[in-house]
Every structure is written in structure tokens, then in C-alpha cells.
Amino acid sequence: MIVCVAVVGHQNNPLYIQSFTKADDSLKLHHIVHCSLDVVDERVNNPKKSGLIINETFLGLLNPTENYKVYGYLTNTKVKFILVTTDLEVRDADARVFFGRFHTAYVNAVSNPFHIPGKKITSRKFAERVSTIVKSFGLSSSS
Amino acid sequence: MVREVSESCVESLLAEIVLSYCSGFYANKPELAARRIEAIGFQVGHQLSERYTMDRPRFTDNLEAIKFICKDFWSELFKKQIDNLKTNHRGTFVLQDNRFRWLAHMSIDPSVQASGNIQDPSAMAENKSAQATGMHLYFPCGIIRGALSNLGIECAVSADISNLPACSFVIRIKA
């Protein structure tokens, strides 16, 4: 089950952060997202140590902390998408599909002429689309 | 869902933007008008680059980003690629388009060009027409600058129209 998704700008400023749990632990989730940003920077700046192809957008599993798994995705415009999930077995392909759809929704939200680049995304449609994508992620991985 | 708009609509809109900013909003301040138009182009380029870099792997260096502008970005905007790319390997790139689509339907009074620089009034008129055409290039310069800034490259873009309909864009990357 996905507990949190976040969009972080290229100066590590949060553009959109949404948690999907009923519990009130949004602060802890913010903290996890923040820590995973460091891992993203490390992966991007030291490609040889981590053995990744440097121009992949999907960064994969960043760090398994306690009972959460964190996945990262970095776009060409240095915008990072972070996905926090409590699922024990998440297939790589599922995460990639999720990020693909999320990227499309993000691009559509940013193309809004009333959106100011660098400020938070306040579009209701984006929030609805993200919840739809999150729900469909849960369904596909459980089947 | 891809929505399309007619090309003549886009060209008319761009011409009207330049006209209304130059003779309407900032009638006697061409520099302010130019900067405003360039800022509009910056925002557009910013959002377009977000959309067109979606399915591509990340760029490794500045040259890759400039090549993306020359090939994919230009084909999405103008249905053709940049014809010539020159660089001095020290942060300056010259992108030459031999038939810039947005200027293709513009004409400059040929009598002005034929007289050359012999007499002063005709030289002034030629300068004026060059200046007027130059105003139409601030928008594409802004688009290029916006796209590159979204990819993390701060630069200054200027255009050169010494021989129409070919048009050169000079990109100077700030070190």
C-alpha cells in the first residue's frame, strides 16, 4: 500500500507531498522523504560507486527503512518523484509504470498557465489524478 | 488526447503579441516590450521542455541538452531540425535555421533593401525594418532560454537575422 508520494523541485523544495494513510504520521513521512533526497543526490553524483547507468530516469529502490520502501525517479528537469510504500514485494515494473503515469500527470499540472514554477502544485485535478494512480497501483501489485 | 491548433492561428497570435506589446502596452519603450515578450517565451519554453523531455533518459552534459534543443525540441515546435550547429567549445553555440518557420511569411520592403546604405534616410528605414523583424525573434529566444534553464543550464540567447529567411540563434552559456 502506498503511504506517500512527493514531488521535489530541483532545489530540493517540496512541490507536492501527499500521504494516503489515515494515521496522523505525516511528519514522519515528510522526514522519510527528506532523507531519501540525500540518497537520490548520492546516486546521481556517484554513478560509478552504485553501478547505475547515469542517464536512467528511474532510480529504483532508494533505501528500505523500518517497514517502508522508498522508490525514486529523477526527471530531465531535475525534479524528483519519491514514492513511499509499505508493500513487502513491489515489482520493479509496477513502480516504473506508476512513475510513468505520475510523470504524465505532473507534466499536465505544470503546463497549467496559472502554475508558478517553483511554487507548490495546488491543482485539484492533479490531486485527483494522483489518487487514481495510487489506487490502481495497489490493485495491479496485489493481483 | 492531443489537441491541435491551426498554424496560421499561432502565427497570427504571435504577430499580434509583438504588435500589441510594441505599439500598445510599451509604446515608447522597445526594451521593456522586448523583455516582456522574452519573459513570456521563457515561461512557454520552461513548460514545453518539461513535456518534451518526458520519455528520454537524462542528459549527461550541456552538449547533449543543446543537441536535444536542435533535434527533438525544434522538430516538435517547427516540424524540422536545426540545419547547422556551431560551437566554440567554450560555452557559445550558434544554431542556424535556414528557413525559420515563424518568419517565413514575413516580407521586408524590397525597395529599402535595394538602396543599400548610400543615403541616410534609406539606411534609417532599413534599420527600422530590421528592428521590427527583430522584435518577432524575442519570443523564440525566450523559448530557447526557458527550455535550457529548465534543464539546468543558465544562458543568454540572442538572434541574428542578417539573411532572411535564415535565422541564427546564439546561445551563450553563463560559466
mmCIF file of C-alpha atoms in Angstrom:
data_model
loop_
_atom_site.group_PDB
_atom_site.id
_atom_site.type_symbol
_atom_site.label_atom_id
_atom_site.label_comp_id
_atom_site.label_asym_id
_atom_site.label_seq_id
_atom_site.Cartn_x
_atom_site.Cartn_y
_atom_site.Cartn_z
ATOM 1 C CA MET A 1 0.000 0.000 0.000
ATOM 2 C CA ILE A 2 1.356 3.367 -0.947
ATOM 3 C CA VAL A 3 1.555 5.658 2.036
ATOM 4 C CA CYS A 4 3.062 8.748 0.487
ATOM 5 C CA VAL A 5 4.068 10.355 -2.794
ATOM 6 C CA ALA A 6 6.114 13.508 -3.119
ATOM 7 C CA VAL A 7 7.345 15.810 -5.852
ATOM 8 C CA VAL A 8 10.508 17.712 -5.029
ATOM 9 C CA GLY A 9 11.928 20.508 -7.159
ATOM 10 C CA HIS A 10 15.488 20.867 -8.296
ATOM 11 C CA GLN A 11 16.493 22.948 -5.300
ATOM 12 C CA ASN A 12 15.053 20.262 -3.042
ATOM 13 C CA ASN A 13 11.992 22.400 -2.406
ATOM 14 C CA PRO A 14 8.785 20.397 -1.936
ATOM 15 C CA LEU A 15 6.278 20.941 -4.729
ATOM 16 C CA TYR A 16 3.674 18.404 -3.739
ATOM 17 C CA ILE A 17 3.501 15.973 -0.887
ATOM 18 C CA GLN A 18 0.519 13.773 -0.217
ATOM 19 C CA SER A 19 0.080 10.970 2.267
ATOM 20 C CA PHE A 20 -2.528 8.272 1.878
ATOM 21 C CA THR A 21 -2.739 6.845 5.379
ATOM 22 C CA LYS A 22 -5.473 7.563 7.841
ATOM 23 C CA ALA A 23 -2.996 7.834 10.687
ATOM 24 C CA ASP A 24 -1.551 11.198 11.585
ATOM 25 C CA ASP A 25 2.076 10.423 10.861
ATOM 26 C CA SER A 26 2.550 12.870 8.025
ATOM 27 C CA LEU A 27 5.541 14.386 9.822
ATOM 28 C CA LYS A 28 7.327 11.044 9.867
ATOM 29 C CA LEU A 29 6.599 10.588 6.172
ATOM 30 C CA HIS A 30 7.944 14.046 5.397
ATOM 31 C CA HIS A 31 11.073 13.098 7.269
ATOM 32 C CA ILE A 32 11.483 9.879 5.304
ATOM 33 C CA VAL A 33 11.050 11.731 2.022
ATOM 34 C CA HIS A 34 13.617 14.301 3.105
ATOM 35 C CA CYS A 35 16.175 11.639 3.980
ATOM 36 C CA SER A 36 15.654 9.870 0.694
ATOM 37 C CA LEU A 37 16.572 13.087 -1.146
ATOM 38 C CA ASP A 38 20.106 12.638 0.126
ATOM 39 C CA VAL A 39 20.176 9.139 -1.304
ATOM 40 C CA VAL A 40 18.998 10.481 -4.661
ATOM 41 C CA ASP A 41 21.780 13.056 -4.724
ATOM 42 C CA GLU A 42 24.312 10.423 -3.821
ATOM 43 C CA ARG A 43 23.130 8.099 -6.594
ATOM 44 C CA VAL A 44 23.260 10.862 -9.156
ATOM 45 C CA ASN A 45 26.659 12.199 -8.195
ATOM 46 C CA ASN A 46 28.480 8.895 -7.785
ATOM 47 C CA PRO A 47 27.345 6.714 -10.645
ATOM 48 C CA LYS A 48 30.432 4.501 -10.610
ATOM 49 C CA LYS A 49 30.040 3.502 -6.984
ATOM 50 C CA SER A 50 26.427 2.446 -7.319
ATOM 51 C CA GLY A 51 26.860 0.818 -10.708
ATOM 52 C CA LEU A 52 23.852 2.541 -12.281
ATOM 53 C CA ILE A 53 23.572 3.844 -15.805
ATOM 54 C CA ILE A 54 23.775 7.570 -15.235
ATOM 55 C CA ASN A 55 21.013 8.586 -17.545
ATOM 56 C CA GLU A 56 18.222 6.413 -16.251
ATOM 57 C CA THR A 57 15.230 8.305 -15.018
ATOM 58 C CA PHE A 58 14.017 5.535 -12.726
ATOM 59 C CA LEU A 59 16.360 5.273 -9.752
ATOM 60 C CA GLY A 60 14.847 2.213 -8.160
ATOM 61 C CA LEU A 61 14.742 1.276 -4.514
ATOM 62 C CA LEU A 62 16.479 4.001 -2.575
ATOM 63 C CA ASN A 63 16.563 2.700 0.958
ATOM 64 C CA PRO A 64 14.470 0.255 2.915
ATOM 65 C CA THR A 65 13.863 1.877 6.289
ATOM 66 C CA GLU A 66 11.968 0.068 9.074
ATOM 67 C CA ASN A 67 8.810 -1.114 7.409
ATOM 68 C CA TYR A 68 8.865 1.294 4.442
ATOM 69 C CA LYS A 69 10.325 1.052 0.980
ATOM 70 C CA VAL A 70 11.242 4.232 -0.849
ATOM 71 C CA TYR A 71 11.469 4.478 -4.637
ATOM 72 C CA GLY A 72 12.927 7.397 -6.541
ATOM 73 C CA TYR A 73 12.604 8.847 -10.040
ATOM 74 C CA LEU A 74 14.538 11.768 -11.441
ATOM 75 C CA THR A 75 13.362 13.683 -14.488
ATOM 76 C CA ASN A 76 15.457 15.557 -17.015
ATOM 77 C CA THR A 77 14.497 18.819 -15.396
ATOM 78 C CA LYS A 78 15.964 17.726 -12.060
ATOM 79 C CA VAL A 79 12.539 17.181 -10.495
ATOM 80 C CA LYS A 80 12.396 14.200 -8.155
ATOM 81 C CA PHE A 81 9.431 11.945 -7.541
ATOM 82 C CA ILE A 82 9.520 9.953 -4.302
ATOM 83 C CA LEU A 83 7.253 7.019 -3.569
ATOM 84 C CA VAL A 84 6.926 5.540 -0.080
ATOM 85 C CA THR A 85 5.194 2.202 0.236
ATOM 86 C CA THR A 86 4.635 -0.437 2.891
ATOM 87 C CA ASP A 87 4.309 -3.297 0.411
ATOM 88 C CA LEU A 88 6.709 -6.107 1.068
ATOM 89 C CA GLU A 89 7.095 -7.273 -2.512
ATOM 90 C CA VAL A 90 6.909 -4.482 -5.051
ATOM 91 C CA ARG A 91 7.807 -5.439 -8.587
ATOM 92 C CA ASP A 92 10.185 -3.108 -10.388
ATOM 93 C CA ALA A 93 7.893 -2.960 -13.392
ATOM 94 C CA ASP A 94 4.978 -1.793 -11.267
ATOM 95 C CA ALA A 95 6.997 1.052 -9.829
ATOM 96 C CA ARG A 96 8.141 2.080 -13.314
ATOM 97 C CA VAL A 97 4.567 2.104 -14.604
ATOM 98 C CA PHE A 98 3.494 4.140 -11.603
ATOM 99 C CA PHE A 99 6.201 6.719 -12.183
ATOM 100 C CA GLY A 100 5.379 6.898 -15.881
ATOM 101 C CA ARG A 101 1.786 7.807 -15.140
ATOM 102 C CA PHE A 102 2.834 10.129 -12.354
ATOM 103 C CA HIS A 103 5.207 11.929 -14.713
ATOM 104 C CA THR A 104 2.400 12.452 -17.220
ATOM 105 C CA ALA A 105 0.138 13.866 -14.526
ATOM 106 C CA TYR A 106 2.958 16.124 -13.318
ATOM 107 C CA VAL A 107 3.666 17.471 -16.817
ATOM 108 C CA ASN A 108 -0.014 18.233 -17.300
ATOM 109 C CA ALA A 109 -0.138 20.028 -13.949
ATOM 110 C CA VAL A 110 2.944 22.106 -14.706
ATOM 111 C CA SER A 111 1.638 23.109 -18.153
ATOM 112 C CA ASN A 112 -1.124 24.998 -16.374
ATOM 113 C CA PRO A 113 -0.529 28.681 -17.183
ATOM 114 C CA PHE A 114 -1.612 29.627 -13.688
ATOM 115 C CA HIS A 115 1.023 27.444 -12.121
ATOM 116 C CA ILE A 116 4.107 29.338 -10.998
ATOM 117 C CA PRO A 117 7.235 27.245 -11.486
ATOM 118 C CA GLY A 118 8.912 26.674 -8.150
ATOM 119 C CA LYS A 119 5.759 27.050 -6.105
ATOM 120 C CA LYS A 120 3.605 24.231 -4.781
ATOM 121 C CA ILE A 121 1.193 22.484 -7.108
ATOM 122 C CA THR A 122 -2.284 23.473 -5.999
ATOM 123 C CA SER A 123 -4.311 21.874 -8.748
ATOM 124 C CA ARG A 124 -7.250 19.791 -7.576
ATOM 125 C CA LYS A 125 -7.222 17.787 -10.784
ATOM 126 C CA PHE A 126 -3.648 16.780 -10.162
ATOM 127 C CA ALA A 127 -4.570 15.592 -6.672
ATOM 128 C CA GLU A 128 -7.458 13.551 -8.068
ATOM 129 C CA ARG A 129 -5.321 12.043 -10.786
ATOM 130 C CA VAL A 130 -2.647 11.117 -8.289
ATOM 131 C CA SER A 131 -5.164 9.351 -6.044
ATOM 132 C CA THR A 132 -6.440 7.394 -9.064
ATOM 133 C CA ILE A 133 -2.908 6.341 -9.994
ATOM 134 C CA VAL A 134 -2.175 5.371 -6.390
ATOM 135 C CA LYS A 135 -5.327 3.261 -6.206
ATOM 136 C CA SER A 136 -4.533 1.470 -9.458
ATOM 137 C CA PHE A 137 -1.010 0.741 -8.253
ATOM 138 C CA GLY A 138 -2.406 -1.094 -5.262
ATOM 139 C CA LEU A 139 -4.674 -3.212 -7.444
ATOM 140 C CA SER A 140 -2.078 -4.280 -10.001
ATOM 141 C CA SER A 141 0.528 -5.342 -7.491
ATOM 142 C CA SER A 142 -1.882 -7.435 -5.462
ATOM 143 C CA SER A 143 -3.080 -9.451 -8.460
ATOM 144 C CA MET B 1 -5.546 13.310 -26.011
ATOM 145 C CA VAL B 2 -3.646 15.539 -28.417
ATOM 146 C CA ARG B 3 -5.355 18.789 -29.222
ATOM 147 C CA GLU B 4 -4.285 20.742 -32.286
ATOM 148 C CA VAL B 5 -4.479 24.356 -33.286
ATOM 149 C CA SER B 6 -4.074 25.687 -36.823
ATOM 150 C CA GLU B 7 -0.633 27.012 -37.627
ATOM 151 C CA SER B 8 -1.930 30.252 -39.103
ATOM 152 C CA CYS B 9 -3.692 30.840 -35.792
ATOM 153 C CA VAL B 10 -0.401 30.511 -33.922
ATOM 154 C CA GLU B 11 1.428 32.813 -36.346
ATOM 155 C CA SER B 12 -1.294 35.445 -36.174
ATOM 156 C CA LEU B 13 -1.274 35.263 -32.384
ATOM 157 C CA LEU B 14 2.496 35.729 -32.246
ATOM 158 C CA ALA B 15 2.379 38.660 -34.632
ATOM 159 C CA GLU B 16 -0.353 40.225 -32.539
ATOM 160 C CA ILE B 17 1.643 39.733 -29.317
ATOM 161 C CA VAL B 18 4.551 41.640 -30.797
ATOM 162 C CA LEU B 19 2.297 44.312 -32.201
ATOM 163 C CA SER B 20 0.321 44.888 -29.032
ATOM 164 C CA TYR B 21 3.419 44.997 -26.837
ATOM 165 C CA CYS B 22 5.379 47.270 -29.160
ATOM 166 C CA SER B 23 2.688 49.728 -30.106
ATOM 167 C CA GLY B 24 0.202 49.192 -27.301
ATOM 168 C CA PHE B 25 1.483 48.399 -23.840
ATOM 169 C CA TYR B 26 5.016 49.709 -24.007
ATOM 170 C CA ALA B 27 4.626 52.006 -26.963
ATOM 171 C CA ASN B 28 7.758 54.105 -26.497
ATOM 172 C CA LYS B 29 9.900 51.646 -24.618
ATOM 173 C CA PRO B 30 11.032 48.932 -27.022
ATOM 174 C CA GLU B 31 13.455 47.427 -24.495
ATOM 175 C CA LEU B 32 10.707 46.847 -21.961
ATOM 176 C CA ALA B 33 8.439 45.371 -24.630
ATOM 177 C CA ALA B 34 11.262 43.094 -25.756
ATOM 178 C CA ARG B 35 11.944 41.933 -22.216
ATOM 179 C CA ARG B 36 8.264 41.247 -21.574
ATOM 180 C CA ILE B 37 7.916 39.206 -24.762
ATOM 181 C CA GLU B 38 11.087 37.293 -23.898
ATOM 182 C CA ALA B 39 9.704 36.565 -20.434
ATOM 183 C CA ILE B 40 6.550 35.113 -21.967
ATOM 184 C CA GLY B 41 8.752 32.942 -24.182
ATOM 185 C CA PHE B 42 10.736 31.885 -21.121
ATOM 186 C CA GLN B 43 7.653 30.534 -19.354
ATOM 187 C CA VAL B 44 6.484 28.758 -22.513
ATOM 188 C CA GLY B 45 9.904 27.191 -23.080
ATOM 189 C CA HIS B 46 10.022 26.109 -19.446
ATOM 190 C CA GLN B 47 6.730 24.237 -19.706
ATOM 191 C CA LEU B 48 7.404 22.817 -23.178
ATOM 192 C CA SER B 49 10.763 21.396 -22.156
ATOM 193 C CA GLU B 50 9.081 19.673 -19.215
ATOM 194 C CA ARG B 51 6.705 17.985 -21.646
ATOM 195 C CA TYR B 52 9.188 17.067 -24.364
ATOM 196 C CA THR B 53 11.866 15.592 -22.091
ATOM 197 C CA MET B 54 9.378 13.185 -20.573
ATOM 198 C CA ASP B 55 10.380 9.863 -22.074
ATOM 199 C CA ARG B 56 14.058 10.489 -22.545
ATOM 200 C CA PRO B 57 16.997 9.434 -20.431
ATOM 201 C CA ARG B 58 18.771 12.229 -18.605
ATOM 202 C CA PHE B 59 21.336 14.402 -20.363
ATOM 203 C CA THR B 60 24.943 13.897 -19.453
ATOM 204 C CA ASP B 61 26.282 17.332 -20.369
ATOM 205 C CA ASN B 62 25.486 20.679 -21.960
ATOM 206 C CA LEU B 63 26.171 19.478 -25.480
ATOM 207 C CA GLU B 64 23.541 16.742 -25.113
ATOM 208 C CA ALA B 65 20.994 19.311 -23.964
ATOM 209 C CA ILE B 66 21.799 21.628 -26.889
ATOM 210 C CA LYS B 67 21.504 18.709 -29.311
ATOM 211 C CA PHE B 68 18.123 17.915 -27.807
ATOM 212 C CA ILE B 69 17.065 21.521 -28.498
ATOM 213 C CA CYS B 70 18.344 21.254 -32.072
ATOM 214 C CA LYS B 71 16.672 17.967 -32.870
ATOM 215 C CA ASP B 72 13.664 16.902 -30.811
ATOM 216 C CA PHE B 73 12.582 20.245 -29.387
ATOM 217 C CA TRP B 74 12.864 22.062 -32.712
ATOM 218 C CA SER B 75 11.002 19.253 -34.536
ATOM 219 C CA GLU B 76 8.159 19.438 -32.043
ATOM 220 C CA LEU B 77 7.892 23.199 -32.423
ATOM 221 C CA PHE B 78 8.702 23.766 -36.085
ATOM 222 C CA LYS B 79 8.462 20.303 -37.689
ATOM 223 C CA LYS B 80 12.092 20.409 -38.733
ATOM 224 C CA GLN B 81 15.508 20.224 -37.105
ATOM 225 C CA ILE B 82 18.128 22.918 -36.816
ATOM 226 C CA ASP B 83 20.172 22.937 -40.009
ATOM 227 C CA ASN B 84 23.533 23.889 -38.614
ATOM 228 C CA LEU B 85 25.078 23.837 -35.148
ATOM 229 C CA LYS B 86 28.380 25.533 -34.445
ATOM 230 C CA THR B 87 30.250 25.829 -31.197
ATOM 231 C CA ASN B 88 33.478 27.294 -29.963
ATOM 232 C CA HIS B 89 33.659 24.652 -27.232
ATOM 233 C CA ARG B 90 33.838 27.427 -24.709
ATOM 234 C CA GLY B 91 30.162 27.867 -23.969
ATOM 235 C CA THR B 92 28.916 29.564 -27.139
ATOM 236 C CA PHE B 93 26.630 27.772 -29.573
ATOM 237 C CA VAL B 94 25.204 29.050 -32.842
ATOM 238 C CA LEU B 95 22.027 27.364 -34.053
ATOM 239 C CA GLN B 96 21.168 28.129 -37.636
ATOM 240 C CA ASP B 97 17.764 27.511 -39.138
ATOM 241 C CA ASN B 98 17.747 28.074 -42.888
ATOM 242 C CA ARG B 99 14.073 28.771 -43.082
ATOM 243 C CA PHE B 100 12.679 29.884 -39.756
ATOM 244 C CA ARG B 101 9.027 28.947 -39.810
ATOM 245 C CA TRP B 102 7.650 31.912 -37.930
ATOM 246 C CA LEU B 103 9.413 34.416 -40.176
ATOM 247 C CA ALA B 104 8.729 32.563 -43.410
ATOM 248 C CA HIS B 105 5.598 34.552 -44.140
ATOM 249 C CA MET B 106 7.052 37.947 -43.335
ATOM 250 C CA SER B 107 8.265 40.252 -46.031
ATOM 251 C CA ILE B 108 10.507 43.258 -45.831
ATOM 252 C CA ASP B 109 10.007 46.098 -48.282
ATOM 253 C CA PRO B 110 12.461 45.191 -51.122
ATOM 254 C CA SER B 111 12.939 48.821 -52.235
ATOM 255 C CA VAL B 112 14.515 49.577 -48.874
ATOM 256 C CA GLN B 113 16.992 46.732 -49.197
ATOM 257 C CA ALA B 114 17.977 47.572 -52.770
ATOM 258 C CA SER B 115 19.045 51.127 -51.978
ATOM 259 C CA GLY B 116 21.655 49.970 -49.527
ATOM 260 C CA ASN B 117 23.456 52.334 -47.193
ATOM 261 C CA ILE B 118 24.085 55.142 -49.654
ATOM 262 C CA GLN B 119 21.661 57.703 -48.344
ATOM 263 C CA ASP B 120 20.856 58.315 -44.712
ATOM 264 C CA PRO B 121 17.025 58.146 -44.797
ATOM 265 C CA SER B 122 17.008 54.794 -46.575
ATOM 266 C CA ALA B 123 19.586 53.439 -44.157
ATOM 267 C CA MET B 124 17.391 54.511 -41.285
ATOM 268 C CA ALA B 125 14.395 52.850 -42.908
ATOM 269 C CA GLU B 126 16.354 49.629 -43.372
ATOM 270 C CA ASN B 127 17.343 49.743 -39.723
ATOM 271 C CA LYS B 128 13.746 50.233 -38.725
ATOM 272 C CA SER B 129 12.559 47.223 -40.704
ATOM 273 C CA ALA B 130 15.394 45.143 -39.258
ATOM 274 C CA GLN B 131 14.411 46.324 -35.799
ATOM 275 C CA ALA B 132 10.768 45.479 -36.430
ATOM 276 C CA THR B 133 11.654 41.976 -37.590
ATOM 277 C CA GLY B 134 13.994 41.621 -34.654
ATOM 278 C CA MET B 135 11.093 42.175 -32.278
ATOM 279 C CA HIS B 136 9.494 38.980 -33.549
ATOM 280 C CA LEU B 137 12.536 36.985 -32.521
ATOM 281 C CA TYR B 138 12.395 37.728 -28.808
ATOM 282 C CA PHE B 139 9.707 35.115 -28.301
ATOM 283 C CA PRO B 140 11.691 32.190 -29.787
ATOM 284 C CA CYS B 141 14.802 33.385 -27.933
ATOM 285 C CA GLY B 142 12.797 33.266 -24.725
ATOM 286 C CA ILE B 143 11.559 29.781 -25.548
ATOM 287 C CA ILE B 144 15.118 28.505 -26.001
ATOM 288 C CA ARG B 145 16.272 30.225 -22.811
ATOM 289 C CA GLY B 146 13.328 28.812 -20.838
ATOM 290 C CA ALA B 147 13.875 25.294 -22.116
ATOM 291 C CA LEU B 148 17.592 25.360 -21.289
ATOM 292 C CA SER B 149 17.037 26.866 -17.866
ATOM 293 C CA ASN B 150 14.624 24.064 -17.016
ATOM 294 C CA LEU B 151 17.381 21.612 -17.947
ATOM 295 C CA GLY B 152 19.667 23.377 -15.520
ATOM 296 C CA ILE B 153 21.662 25.497 -17.992
ATOM 297 C CA GLU B 154 21.669 29.245 -17.413
ATOM 298 C CA CYS B 155 22.339 31.113 -20.634
ATOM 299 C CA ALA B 156 21.677 34.186 -22.730
ATOM 300 C CA VAL B 157 20.087 33.782 -26.152
ATOM 301 C CA SER B 158 20.143 36.298 -28.972
ATOM 302 C CA ALA B 159 19.048 36.105 -32.582
ATOM 303 C CA ASP B 160 20.729 37.204 -35.765
ATOM 304 C CA ILE B 161 18.796 37.882 -38.951
ATOM 305 C CA SER B 162 21.405 39.089 -41.375
ATOM 306 C CA ASN B 163 19.979 36.978 -44.175
ATOM 307 C CA LEU B 164 16.312 36.123 -44.102
ATOM 308 C CA PRO B 165 14.617 33.660 -44.120
ATOM 309 C CA ALA B 166 17.596 32.021 -42.444
ATOM 310 C CA CYS B 167 17.882 32.821 -38.790
ATOM 311 C CA SER B 168 20.672 32.143 -36.296
ATOM 312 C CA PHE B 169 20.281 31.859 -32.549
ATOM 313 C CA VAL B 170 23.380 32.464 -30.464
ATOM 314 C CA ILE B 171 23.395 30.747 -27.082
ATOM 315 C CA ARG B 172 25.969 31.912 -24.550
ATOM 316 C CA ILE B 173 26.163 29.681 -21.523
ATOM 317 C CA LYS B 174 26.993 31.516 -18.315
ATOM 318 C CA ALA B 175 30.015 29.818 -16.855
#
